[in-house]
Each structure stands twice: as structure tokens, then as C-alpha cells.
PDB file of C-alpha atoms in Angstrom:
ATOM      1  CA  MET Y1077      79.295  34.346   8.476  1.00 46.00           C
ATOM      2  CA  THR Y1078      81.289  31.232   7.226  1.00 48.00           C
ATOM      3  CA  GLU Y1079      83.145  31.510  10.071  1.00 49.00           C
ATOM      4  CA  VAL Y1080      80.322  31.659  12.283  1.00 48.00           C
ATOM      5  CA  ALA Y1081      78.733  28.721  11.000  1.00 48.00           C
ATOM      6  CA  ARG Y1082      81.409  26.304  10.783  1.00 51.00           C
ATOM      7  CA  ARG Y1083      82.675  27.187  14.522  1.00 52.00           C
ATOM      8  CA  PRO Y1084      82.317  24.279  16.628  1.00 51.00           C
ATOM      9  CA  ARG Y1085      79.933  23.648  19.193  1.00 51.00           C
ATOM     10  CA  VAL Y1086      81.245  23.791  22.716  1.00 48.00           C
ATOM     11  CA  SER Y1087      79.801  20.236  24.612  1.00 48.00           C
ATOM     12  CA  ARG Y1088      78.828  21.066  27.961  1.00 48.00           C
ATOM     13  CA  GLY Y1089      79.483  17.965  29.227  1.00 46.00           C
ATOM     14  CA  TRP Y1090      76.244  16.385  29.079  1.00 45.00           C
ATOM     15  CA  SER Y1091      72.825  15.736  26.348  1.00 49.00           C
ATOM     16  CA  ARG Y1092      69.519  15.125  27.291  1.00 50.00           C
ATOM     17  CA  PRO Y1093      69.034  11.549  25.590  1.00 50.00           C
ATOM     18  CA  ARG Y1094      65.913  11.663  23.854  1.00 53.00           C
ATOM     19  CA  GLY Y1095      62.560  10.298  25.354  1.00 50.00           C
ATOM     20  CA  GLY Y1096      63.209  10.154  28.936  1.00 50.00           C
ATOM     21  CA  SER Y1097      66.006  11.376  31.753  1.00 50.00           C
ATOM     22  CA  ARG Y1098      69.212  10.070  32.023  1.00 52.00           C
ATOM     23  CA  LYS Y1099      69.785   8.037  34.822  1.00 51.00           C
ATOM     24  CA  SER Y1100      72.443   8.662  37.611  1.00 51.00           C
ATOM     25  CA  SER Y1101      75.569   6.866  37.353  1.00 52.00           C
ATOM     26  CA  THR Y1102      75.573   7.531  41.393  1.00 56.00           C
ATOM     27  CA  ALA Y1103      71.824   5.722  42.442  1.00 53.00           C
ATOM     28  CA  PRO Y1104      71.929   3.547  44.930  1.00 58.00           C
ATOM     29  CA  ARG Y1105      71.185   0.085  44.062  1.00 70.00           C
ATOM     30  CA  PRO Y1106      68.052  -1.727  44.909  1.00 72.00           C
ATOM     31  CA  TRP Y1107      69.677  -4.323  47.119  1.00 71.00           C
ATOM     32  CA  LEU Y1108      71.794  -1.404  48.934  1.00 74.00           C
ATOM     33  CA  ALA Y1109      68.417   0.488  50.074  1.00 73.00           C
ATOM     34  CA  ALA Y1110      67.026  -3.377  51.605  1.00 72.00           C
ATOM     35  CA  LEU Y1111      69.983  -3.692  53.048  1.00 76.00           C
ATOM     36  CA  PRO Y1112      68.732  -1.695  55.731  1.00 76.00           C
ATOM     37  CA  PRO Y1113      65.013  -3.274  57.045  1.00 76.00           C
ATOM     38  CA  VAL Y1114      66.878  -6.939  56.539  1.00 76.00           C
ATOM     39  CA  VAL Y1115      69.127  -6.050  59.175  1.00 79.00           C
ATOM     40  CA  LEU Y1116      66.639  -4.550  61.348  1.00 79.00           C
ATOM     41  CA  LEU Y1117      64.776  -7.691  60.538  1.00 77.00           C
ATOM     42  CA  ALA Y1118      67.210  -9.954  61.453  1.00 74.00           C
ATOM     43  CA  LEU Y1119      68.109  -8.063  64.970  1.00 77.00           C
ATOM     44  CA  VAL Y1120      64.709  -7.765  65.959  1.00 75.00           C
ATOM     45  CA  PHE Y1121      62.972 -10.625  64.468  1.00 75.00           C
ATOM     46  CA  LEU Y1122      65.694 -13.612  63.245  1.00 80.00           C
ATOM     47  CA  TYR Y1123      68.597 -13.708  65.461  1.00 80.00           C
ATOM     48  CA  PRO Y1124      66.382 -13.947  68.464  1.00 82.00           C
ATOM     49  CA  LEU Y1125      64.011 -17.138  66.741  1.00 82.00           C
ATOM     50  CA  ALA Y1126      67.449 -18.265  66.233  1.00 85.00           C
ATOM     51  CA  LEU Y1127      68.562 -18.350  69.885  1.00 85.00           C
ATOM     52  CA  VAL Y1128      65.065 -19.962  70.683  1.00 85.00           C
ATOM     53  CA  VAL Y1129      65.475 -22.822  68.263  1.00 86.00           C
ATOM     54  CA  GLN Y1130      69.713 -23.255  69.455  1.00 87.00           C
ATOM     55  CA  GLN Y1131      67.983 -24.010  72.962  1.00 86.00           C
ATOM     56  CA  SER Y1132      65.600 -25.987  72.024  1.00 86.00           C
ATOM     57  CA  PHE Y1133      68.600 -28.227  71.436  1.00 87.00           C
ATOM     58  CA  GLN Y1134      70.234 -27.899  74.818  1.00 85.00           C
ATOM     59  CA  PRO Y1135      69.065 -29.701  77.622  1.00 85.00           C
ATOM     60  CA  ASP Y1136      70.006 -28.157  80.901  1.00 78.00           C
ATOM     61  CA  THR Y1137      72.490 -31.377  81.359  1.00 78.00           C
ATOM     62  CA  GLY Y1138      75.442 -29.528  78.529  1.00 78.00           C
ATOM     63  CA  GLY Y1139      75.860 -30.725  75.070  1.00 80.00           C
ATOM     64  CA  THR Y1140      73.387 -30.752  72.303  1.00 84.00           C
ATOM     65  CA  SER Y1141      70.644 -33.498  71.130  1.00 84.00           C
ATOM     66  CA  LEU Y1142      67.323 -33.593  70.283  1.00 88.00           C
ATOM     67  CA  GLN Y1143      66.156 -35.001  74.151  1.00 87.00           C
ATOM     68  CA  PRO Y1144      64.283 -31.899  74.838  1.00 88.00           C
ATOM     69  CA  TYR Y1145      61.998 -32.468  72.116  1.00 89.00           C
ATOM     70  CA  SER Y1146      61.433 -36.376  73.066  1.00 90.00           C
ATOM     71  CA  ASP Y1147      60.877 -35.070  76.638  1.00 88.00           C
ATOM     72  CA  VAL Y1148      58.512 -32.182  75.678  1.00 89.00           C
ATOM     73  CA  LEU Y1149      56.843 -34.116  73.133  1.00 90.00           C
ATOM     74  CA  GLY Y1150      55.899 -37.708  74.484  1.00 89.00           C
ATOM     75  CA  SER Y1151      54.193 -35.755  77.408  1.00 90.00           C
ATOM     76  CA  GLU Y1152      50.998 -35.885  78.546  1.00 92.00           C
ATOM     77  CA  ALA Y1153      50.941 -32.346  78.961  1.00 90.00           C
ATOM     78  CA  PHE Y1154      52.799 -31.340  76.002  1.00 92.00           C
ATOM     79  CA  ARG Y1155      49.498 -33.907  74.113  1.00 92.00           C
ATOM     80  CA  GLU Y1156      47.044 -32.459  76.198  1.00 93.00           C
ATOM     81  CA  ALA Y1157      47.612 -28.398  75.570  1.00 92.00           C
ATOM     82  CA  LEU Y1158      48.385 -29.074  71.403  1.00 92.00           C
ATOM     83  CA  TRP Y1159      44.383 -31.134  71.671  1.00 93.00           C
ATOM     84  CA  THR Y1160      42.768 -27.839  73.789  1.00 93.00           C
ATOM     85  CA  THR Y1161      44.817 -25.627  71.582  1.00 93.00           C
ATOM     86  CA  VAL Y1162      43.521 -27.319  68.246  1.00 92.00           C
ATOM     87  CA  TRP Y1163      39.511 -27.911  69.505  1.00 93.00           C
ATOM     88  CA  LEU Y1164      39.523 -24.021  70.803  1.00 94.00           C
ATOM     89  CA  ALA Y1165      40.621 -22.653  67.294  1.00 93.00           C
ATOM     90  CA  VAL Y1166      38.547 -24.997  65.453  1.00 93.00           C
ATOM     91  CA  GLY Y1167      35.628 -24.321  67.650  1.00 95.00           C
ATOM     92  CA  ALA Y1168      36.683 -20.501  68.173  1.00 95.00           C
ATOM     93  CA  THR Y1169      36.710 -20.498  64.140  1.00 94.00           C
ATOM     94  CA  VAL Y1170      33.676 -22.371  63.211  1.00 95.00           C
ATOM     95  CA  GLY Y1171      31.890 -20.039  65.456  1.00 95.00           C
ATOM     96  CA  CYS Y1172      32.893 -16.644  64.027  1.00 95.00           C
ATOM     97  CA  LEU Y1173      31.871 -17.705  60.613  1.00 95.00           C
ATOM     98  CA  VAL Y1174      28.230 -18.432  61.798  1.00 95.00           C
ATOM     99  CA  LEU Y1175      27.848 -15.703  63.723  1.00 94.00           C
ATOM    100  CA  GLY Y1176      29.857 -13.094  61.657  1.00 93.00           C
ATOM    101  CA  PHE Y1177      28.238 -14.521  58.571  1.00 94.00           C
ATOM    102  CA  VAL Y1178      24.502 -13.532  59.840  1.00 93.00           C
ATOM    103  CA  LEU Y1179      25.889 -10.199  61.191  1.00 91.00           C
ATOM    104  CA  ALA Y1180      27.257  -9.119  57.813  1.00 91.00           C
ATOM    105  CA  LEU Y1181      23.831  -9.933  56.268  1.00 90.00           C
ATOM    106  CA  ILE Y1182      22.319  -7.828  58.755  1.00 89.00           C
ATOM    107  CA  ILE Y1183      24.618  -4.802  58.434  1.00 89.00           C
ATOM    108  CA  ALA Y1184      24.572  -5.456  54.261  1.00 85.00           C
ATOM    109  CA  PHE Y1185      21.332  -6.004  53.170  1.00 84.00           C
ATOM    110  CA  VAL Y1186      18.977  -5.096  56.205  1.00 82.00           C
ATOM    111  CA  PRO Y1187      18.010  -1.502  56.599  1.00 75.00           C
ATOM    112  CA  PHE Y1188      18.215  -0.150  59.889  1.00 78.00           C
ATOM    113  CA  PRO Y1189      19.076   3.308  61.275  1.00 80.00           C
ATOM    114  CA  GLY Y1190      23.001   3.192  61.940  1.00 77.00           C
ATOM    115  CA  ALA Y1191      24.002   0.078  59.869  1.00 75.00           C
ATOM    116  CA  ARG Y1192      27.000   2.619  58.848  1.00 79.00           C
ATOM    117  CA  SER Y1193      27.785   3.295  62.497  1.00 82.00           C
ATOM    118  CA  VAL Y1194      27.453  -0.510  63.577  1.00 82.00           C
ATOM    119  CA  ALA Y1195      30.297  -0.822  60.266  1.00 80.00           C
ATOM    120  CA  ARG Y1196      32.367   1.617  61.430  1.00 82.00           C
ATOM    121  CA  PHE Y1197      32.425   0.221  64.770  1.00 83.00           C
ATOM    122  CA  ILE Y1198      34.131  -3.368  63.672  1.00 82.00           C
ATOM    123  CA  ASP Y1199      37.041  -1.695  62.385  1.00 78.00           C
ATOM    124  CA  VAL Y1200      37.767   0.494  65.460  1.00 82.00           C
ATOM    125  CA  PHE Y1201      37.039  -3.065  67.583  1.00 81.00           C
ATOM    126  CA  LEU Y1202      39.445  -4.745  65.393  1.00 79.00           C
ATOM    127  CA  SER Y1203      42.201  -2.581  67.639  1.00 81.00           C
ATOM    128  CA  PHE Y1204      40.954  -3.833  71.233  1.00 83.00           C
ATOM    129  CA  PRO Y1205      43.611  -5.737  72.891  1.00 83.00           C
ATOM    130  CA  SER Y1206      42.273  -9.049  73.392  1.00 83.00           C
ATOM    131  CA  PHE Y1207      42.043  -8.956  77.151  1.00 82.00           C
ATOM    132  CA  LEU Y1208      40.161  -6.179  77.477  1.00 85.00           C
ATOM    133  CA  ILE Y1209      37.121  -8.001  75.705  1.00 84.00           C
ATOM    134  CA  THR Y1210      38.086 -11.066  78.636  1.00 83.00           C
ATOM    135  CA  LEU Y1211      37.638  -8.183  81.226  1.00 85.00           C
ATOM    136  CA  ALA Y1212      34.575  -6.870  79.495  1.00 86.00           C
ATOM    137  CA  LEU Y1213      33.151 -10.450  79.911  1.00 85.00           C
ATOM    138  CA  LEU Y1214      34.657 -11.109  83.517  1.00 83.00           C
ATOM    139  CA  PHE Y1215      32.387  -8.018  84.533  1.00 85.00           C
ATOM    140  CA  ILE Y1216      28.863  -9.026  83.403  1.00 85.00           C
ATOM    141  CA  TYR Y1217      29.462 -12.678  84.102  1.00 82.00           C
ATOM    142  CA  GLY Y1218      31.958 -12.997  86.580  1.00 79.00           C
ATOM    143  CA  THR Y1219      31.311 -14.796  90.024  1.00 78.00           C
ATOM    144  CA  VAL Y1220      30.619 -11.569  91.130  1.00 76.00           C
ATOM    145  CA  GLY Y1221      29.823  -9.719  88.050  1.00 79.00           C
ATOM    146  CA  MET Y1222      26.184  -8.128  86.827  1.00 85.00           C
ATOM    147  CA  ALA Y1223      24.373 -11.078  85.747  1.00 85.00           C
ATOM    148  CA  ASN Y1224      25.195 -13.024  88.761  1.00 82.00           C
ATOM    149  CA  GLY Y1225      24.355 -10.320  90.863  1.00 84.00           C
ATOM    150  CA  LEU Y1226      21.009  -9.779  89.271  1.00 87.00           C
ATOM    151  CA  TRP Y1227      20.971 -13.033  90.117  1.00 84.00           C
ATOM    152  CA  THR Y1228      21.519 -13.364  93.851  1.00 86.00           C
ATOM    153  CA  ASP Y1229      19.183  -9.522  94.393  1.00 82.00           C
ATOM    154  CA  VAL Y1230      15.979 -11.000  92.684  1.00 85.00           C
ATOM    155  CA  THR Y1231      16.096 -14.766  94.580  1.00 84.00           C
ATOM    156  CA  GLY Y1232      18.356 -13.668  97.190  1.00 79.00           C
ATOM    157  CA  ALA Y1233      20.421 -16.988  96.616  1.00 80.00           C
ATOM    158  CA  ALA Y1234      24.015 -16.984  98.208  1.00 77.00           C
ATOM    159  CA  ASP Y1235      25.293 -17.219  94.503  1.00 79.00           C
ATOM    160  CA  GLY Y1236      24.570 -16.817  90.659  1.00 79.00           C
ATOM    161  CA  PRO Y1237      24.549 -19.552  88.765  1.00 81.00           C
ATOM    162  CA  PHE Y1238      26.814 -18.160  85.721  1.00 81.00           C
ATOM    163  CA  ARG Y1239      30.434 -20.241  86.247  1.00 81.00           C
ATOM    164  CA  PHE Y1240      31.112 -20.851  82.752  1.00 82.00           C
ATOM    165  CA  LEU Y1241      33.939 -18.129  82.315  1.00 81.00           C
ATOM    166  CA  THR Y1242      36.566 -19.928  84.000  1.00 81.00           C
ATOM    167  CA  THR Y1243      35.406 -23.268  81.950  1.00 86.00           C
ATOM    168  CA  PRO Y1244      36.881 -23.710  78.794  1.00 88.00           C
ATOM    169  CA  TRP Y1245      32.879 -22.796  77.059  1.00 90.00           C
ATOM    170  CA  GLY Y1246      34.018 -19.596  79.124  1.00 89.00           C
ATOM    171  CA  VAL Y1247      37.599 -19.025  76.855  1.00 91.00           C
ATOM    172  CA  LEU Y1248      35.726 -20.244  73.337  1.00 93.00           C
ATOM    173  CA  LEU Y1249      32.576 -17.477  74.138  1.00 91.00           C
ATOM    174  CA  ALA Y1250      36.253 -14.676  74.610  1.00 91.00           C
ATOM    175  CA  GLU Y1251      37.576 -15.817  71.570  1.00 93.00           C
ATOM    176  CA  VAL Y1252      34.550 -15.656  69.605  1.00 94.00           C
ATOM    177  CA  THR Y1253      33.386 -12.738  70.811  1.00 92.00           C
ATOM    178  CA  TYR Y1254      36.844 -10.683  70.292  1.00 93.00           C
ATOM    179  CA  PHE Y1255      37.721 -12.508  66.926  1.00 94.00           C
ATOM    180  CA  THR Y1256      33.995 -12.335  64.719  1.00 93.00           C
ATOM    181  CA  PRO Y1257      34.945  -8.932  63.917  1.00 92.00           C
ATOM    182  CA  PHE Y1258      37.734 -10.438  61.526  1.00 92.00           C
ATOM    183  CA  VAL Y1259      35.345 -12.683  59.876  1.00 92.00           C
ATOM    184  CA  VAL Y1260      32.852  -9.663  59.333  1.00 92.00           C
ATOM    185  CA  ARG Y1261      35.271  -6.887  57.628  1.00 89.00           C
ATOM    186  CA  PRO Y1262      36.396  -9.087  54.996  1.00 89.00           C
ATOM    187  CA  LEU Y1263      32.018  -9.807  54.427  1.00 91.00           C
ATOM    188  CA  LEU Y1264      31.160  -6.456  53.960  1.00 89.00           C
ATOM    189  CA  ALA Y1265      34.228  -5.540  51.964  1.00 87.00           C
ATOM    190  CA  ALA Y1266      32.540  -8.851  49.717  1.00 87.00           C
ATOM    191  CA  PHE Y1267      28.984  -7.815  49.969  1.00 86.00           C
ATOM    192  CA  SER Y1268      30.370  -3.829  48.813  1.00 84.00           C
ATOM    193  CA  GLN Y1269      30.822  -6.080  45.394  1.00 83.00           C
ATOM    194  CA  LEU Y1270      27.893  -7.971  45.036  1.00 81.00           C
ATOM    195  CA  ASP Y1271      25.797  -6.944  41.770  1.00 75.00           C
ATOM    196  CA  THR Y1272      22.493  -5.901  43.890  1.00 75.00           C
ATOM    197  CA  ALA Y1273      20.591  -7.211  40.361  1.00 76.00           C
ATOM    198  CA  GLN Y1274      21.269 -10.423  41.236  1.00 74.00           C
ATOM    199  CA  LEU Y1275      19.514  -9.857  43.754  1.00 75.00           C
ATOM    200  CA  GLU Y1276      16.633  -8.569  42.417  1.00 75.00           C
ATOM    201  CA  VAL Y1277      16.026 -11.267  39.296  1.00 78.00           C
ATOM    202  CA  ALA Y1278      16.196 -13.693  41.875  1.00 74.00           C
ATOM    203  CA  ALA Y1279      13.018 -12.253  44.452  1.00 73.00           C
ATOM    204  CA  GLY Y1280      11.669 -11.473  41.350  1.00 76.00           C
ATOM    205  CA  LEU Y1281      11.656 -14.798  40.614  1.00 75.00           C
ATOM    206  CA  GLY Y1282       9.608 -15.803  43.518  1.00 75.00           C
ATOM    207  CA  ALA Y1283      12.957 -16.396  45.245  1.00 75.00           C
ATOM    208  CA  ARG Y1284      12.601 -16.839  48.857  1.00 81.00           C
ATOM    209  CA  PRO Y1285      15.516 -15.074  50.967  1.00 79.00           C
ATOM    210  CA  ALA Y1286      16.708 -17.989  52.730  1.00 81.00           C
ATOM    211  CA  ARG Y1287      17.197 -19.341  49.162  1.00 83.00           C
ATOM    212  CA  ILE Y1288      18.694 -16.004  48.100  1.00 80.00           C
ATOM    213  CA  ILE Y1289      21.621 -16.487  50.720  1.00 81.00           C
ATOM    214  CA  ARG Y1290      22.075 -19.700  49.925  1.00 82.00           C
ATOM    215  CA  THR Y1291      22.152 -19.560  45.166  1.00 81.00           C
ATOM    216  CA  VAL Y1292      23.421 -15.645  45.524  1.00 82.00           C
ATOM    217  CA  ILE Y1293      24.930 -14.400  48.884  1.00 85.00           C
ATOM    218  CA  LEU Y1294      27.126 -17.586  49.704  1.00 85.00           C
ATOM    219  CA  PRO Y1295      29.213 -18.410  46.468  1.00 85.00           C
ATOM    220  CA  GLU Y1296      30.241 -14.772  46.663  1.00 83.00           C
ATOM    221  CA  ALA Y1297      30.533 -14.315  49.958  1.00 86.00           C
ATOM    222  CA  LEU Y1298      32.906 -18.120  50.414  1.00 87.00           C
ATOM    223  CA  PRO Y1299      36.618 -16.761  49.399  1.00 85.00           C
ATOM    224  CA  ALA Y1300      35.654 -13.675  52.317  1.00 87.00           C
ATOM    225  CA  LEU Y1301      34.929 -16.560  54.594  1.00 90.00           C
ATOM    226  CA  ALA Y1302      38.219 -18.527  53.358  1.00 86.00           C
ATOM    227  CA  ALA Y1303      40.137 -15.709  54.008  1.00 84.00           C
ATOM    228  CA  GLY Y1304      38.368 -14.742  57.555  1.00 88.00           C
ATOM    229  CA  GLY Y1305      38.710 -18.161  58.568  1.00 89.00           C
ATOM    230  CA  SER Y1306      41.886 -18.973  58.025  1.00 86.00           C
ATOM    231  CA  LEU Y1307      42.840 -15.659  60.121  1.00 87.00           C
ATOM    232  CA  VAL Y1308      41.111 -16.917  62.918  1.00 91.00           C
ATOM    233  CA  LEU Y1309      41.982 -19.764  63.256  1.00 91.00           C
ATOM    234  CA  VAL Y1310      45.735 -18.689  62.892  1.00 89.00           C
ATOM    235  CA  LEU Y1311      44.978 -15.950  65.692  1.00 90.00           C
ATOM    236  CA  CYS Y1312      43.123 -18.560  67.746  1.00 91.00           C
ATOM    237  CA  LEU Y1313      46.546 -21.261  67.961  1.00 90.00           C
ATOM    238  CA  ASN Y1314      48.709 -18.074  69.533  1.00 90.00           C
ATOM    239  CA  GLU Y1315      46.018 -16.681  72.188  1.00 90.00           C
ATOM    240  CA  PHE Y1316      47.544 -16.088  74.962  1.00 89.00           C
ATOM    241  CA  GLY Y1317      46.150 -12.975  77.073  1.00 87.00           C
ATOM    242  CA  ILE Y1318      41.957 -14.423  76.944  1.00 90.00           C
ATOM    243  CA  VAL Y1319      43.088 -18.052  78.584  1.00 88.00           C
ATOM    244  CA  LEU Y1320      45.506 -15.727  80.668  1.00 86.00           C
ATOM    245  CA  PHE Y1321      42.884 -13.328  81.575  1.00 84.00           C
ATOM    246  CA  THR Y1322      39.755 -15.832  82.363  1.00 83.00           C
ATOM    247  CA  GLY Y1323      42.021 -18.168  84.755  1.00 77.00           C
ATOM    248  CA  ALA Y1324      40.087 -21.157  83.120  1.00 77.00           C
ATOM    249  CA  LYS Y1325      40.844 -24.335  85.542  1.00 77.00           C
ATOM    250  CA  GLY Y1326      42.328 -26.584  83.376  1.00 79.00           C
ATOM    251  CA  VAL Y1327      42.476 -24.918  80.407  1.00 87.00           C
ATOM    252  CA  THR Y1328      46.221 -24.872  78.909  1.00 89.00           C
ATOM    253  CA  THR Y1329      47.320 -23.837  75.425  1.00 92.00           C
ATOM    254  CA  LEU Y1330      50.426 -24.615  73.422  1.00 92.00           C
ATOM    255  CA  PRO Y1331      51.207 -20.468  74.586  1.00 92.00           C
ATOM    256  CA  MET Y1332      49.779 -21.302  77.926  1.00 92.00           C
ATOM    257  CA  LEU Y1333      52.218 -24.612  77.936  1.00 92.00           C
ATOM    258  CA  VAL Y1334      55.193 -21.854  76.781  1.00 92.00           C
ATOM    259  CA  TYR Y1335      54.205 -19.532  79.894  1.00 90.00           C
ATOM    260  CA  SER Y1336      54.457 -22.401  82.071  1.00 90.00           C
ATOM    261  CA  LYS Y1337      57.443 -24.479  81.196  1.00 90.00           C
ATOM    262  CA  ALA Y1338      59.312 -20.608  80.934  1.00 88.00           C
ATOM    263  CA  ILE Y1339      58.254 -19.033  84.349  1.00 88.00           C
ATOM    264  CA  LEU Y1340      56.444 -20.893  86.715  1.00 86.00           C
ATOM    265  CA  GLU Y1341      58.691 -24.357  85.631  1.00 87.00           C
ATOM    266  CA  SER Y1342      62.286 -22.449  84.809  1.00 86.00           C
ATOM    267  CA  ASP Y1343      62.489 -25.434  81.858  1.00 89.00           C
ATOM    268  CA  TYR Y1344      63.960 -22.881  79.313  1.00 89.00           C
ATOM    269  CA  PRO Y1345      64.682 -26.092  76.856  1.00 90.00           C
ATOM    270  CA  GLY Y1346      60.952 -27.533  76.970  1.00 90.00           C
ATOM    271  CA  ALA Y1347      59.426 -23.951  76.877  1.00 90.00           C
ATOM    272  CA  CYS Y1348      61.589 -23.443  73.488  1.00 92.00           C
ATOM    273  CA  VAL Y1349      60.121 -26.458  72.002  1.00 92.00           C
ATOM    274  CA  VAL Y1350      56.760 -25.838  72.693  1.00 92.00           C
ATOM    275  CA  ALA Y1351      57.530 -22.618  70.782  1.00 91.00           C
ATOM    276  CA  VAL Y1352      59.378 -23.651  68.059  1.00 92.00           C
ATOM    277  CA  VAL Y1353      55.976 -25.947  67.491  1.00 92.00           C
ATOM    278  CA  ASN Y1354      53.689 -23.575  67.918  1.00 91.00           C
ATOM    279  CA  VAL Y1355      55.953 -21.621  65.272  1.00 89.00           C
ATOM    280  CA  LEU Y1356      55.850 -23.980  62.880  1.00 91.00           C
ATOM    281  CA  ILE Y1357      51.846 -24.702  62.736  1.00 89.00           C
ATOM    282  CA  SER Y1358      51.316 -21.484  62.622  1.00 86.00           C
ATOM    283  CA  VAL Y1359      53.458 -20.026  59.847  1.00 87.00           C
ATOM    284  CA  GLY Y1360      52.348 -23.277  57.833  1.00 86.00           C
ATOM    285  CA  LEU Y1361      48.612 -21.839  58.838  1.00 81.00           C
ATOM    286  CA  TYR Y1362      49.791 -18.209  57.951  1.00 79.00           C
ATOM    287  CA  GLY Y1363      50.978 -19.874  54.501  1.00 81.00           C
ATOM    288  CA  LEU Y1364      47.574 -21.072  53.959  1.00 77.00           C
ATOM    289  CA  TYR Y1365      46.153 -18.182  55.324  1.00 72.00           C
ATOM    290  CA  ARG Y1366      48.117 -16.435  52.602  1.00 76.00           C
ATOM    291  CA  VAL Y1367      47.107 -18.461  49.821  1.00 76.00           C
ATOM    292  CA  VAL Y1368      43.157 -18.192  50.313  1.00 68.00           C
ATOM    293  CA  SER Y1369      43.492 -14.738  50.852  1.00 66.00           C
ATOM    294  CA  ARG Y1370      45.060 -14.142  47.309  1.00 72.00           C
ATOM    295  CA  ARG Y1371      42.566 -16.027  45.669  1.00 68.00           C
ATOM    296  CA  ALA Y1372      39.496 -14.275  47.578  1.00 58.00           C
ATOM    297  CA  GLY Y1373      41.488 -11.079  46.259  1.00 56.00           C
ATOM    298  CA  ALA Y1374      41.240  -9.786  49.950  1.00 49.00           C
TER     299      ALA Y1374
END
């Protein structure tokens, strides 16, 4: 018994530490796990972007200079495209905020059959391509669309009165139609978190619906409105399909100017300059959107 008690314990090469399992020395390091996606991102996105920036400093005459920037930024076409892009984006954002707020109020607080189905359809609507909405508007309000056809059938006129789709107002209507759900979705999420007891107390104190909206609902919706509006503004600045499919004459935005210089004029340095400016504006607004979304909890 004494020999058995004094026999040393045979070590098996490892022992489990108290309080948890032992980390393997062969576990991959965090930077090694992050290396493949970073390399893939660099090859797919950063490298082409670097080529665009490099091309913007290389005029057709050769060498490296700021001549493409001075030519493009000093041109009347660029200033008009920049102004058109800004006012269309701001106008569409304002329209989306107003229309989206009204629609979200109706869906969230006005009981009607199919409210949940409408909310789910908005989620599906977000996946639609922008040109599909533009084609739908062309079928309705185009030169040979349903509205003009009905007008000519009723009045016997040769042409219908609806010709606004080929104007800047048609582009604005298409953008408001397409991007409004991007405002409705965060508003519905914000309204779902609203304490209905506040609405009941306000109504019990005799407040009218307009005052309830102004004093109770609107303050709670401001962060969601800011987040949705920032996103819509960024998307409208880079929208290409809607402007192209409406065929609006005289409506040249920055993305359309890139297309025109690269494809129609073969001015690749000039196209790259416009693209770089557009990217800088978009990145700046996207940074603003992230800040607003973080504060709104979106």
C-alpha cells in the first residue's frame, strides 16, 4: 500500500486549466482571418478605384497633370450637371420625406384591412430595380401610355396632354416614387417602438390629431426621418437608371455626364474626373448618413 501511494502520477502531456479550456497554440491569428476578405476587397473595388483616380490625372496628351481637373471643373457642362444632380437629389429627398411620413402614419396608426400586407409589400418594393419603376410610369404617363390613350379616346384629340416624363419633373416623380419606401421602412420601425399610452393620454386631454402628430409622433420620428432622408439623398446623387430610362432631354446629372464623356465622347480622363468628384460627394454624404443612423439607432 505504501509503494502504491508513493507511485508518481503519470503525466499525460496536458492538463485542463481551471476556469476554462486551454487555447490551442495553433489557433489562427485575427489578422490572418481578416486577410482574405481585405485582399478580395482590394482587388475587386480598391484597385479599379485607384485606376480611375490615376486616369483622372493623365490627360490624353500624356504625362501627369491637373489639366483634366481644370478642364472639367471649369466647363459649363459640369456646373450644369452638378446643379441638376443636387437639386434633383434634394427635391426627391424632400418629396420622399413628406410622402413617406404620410404613408407611414396611415399604415401605422389608421386601422384598415390589409395594413400588414402593405407593410410587407414595401419590403418587397425595396428590391425592385429603379428602371422597372420608370418603365411602369412610362406605360402610364408616356407619350403613348395609358393616360394619353384614354384622353385621345375620350376627346378625339390627336395627342394626349401628359408629356412631363421627358422633363426634369418626370425624373423627379420617378425618383420620389422609387425611393419613398426607403423612408417608410425606418419610420414604421420607429412607430412600432412608440408608446401608445402617450397617444391615448394626448387624445384623452382633448388634443386634435394634428397636434398629436406635431407634439408626440413627429419628435419620435425625427431620427428615422433623418436616417432615411440621408440614405435617399445619397442614392439620388448616384442614380443613373431613372434618368436614362425616362429619356429626359436636357437632364444631365453627374452619372449621366460620366456616361456621356466615356461612351459618347471617348474622353476617359474627363469621365474619371467627374467620377472622382461624384465619389467624394457620395462618401461625404454616406459618412453623414452613418452618423445620423448611429444616433437614430437604425
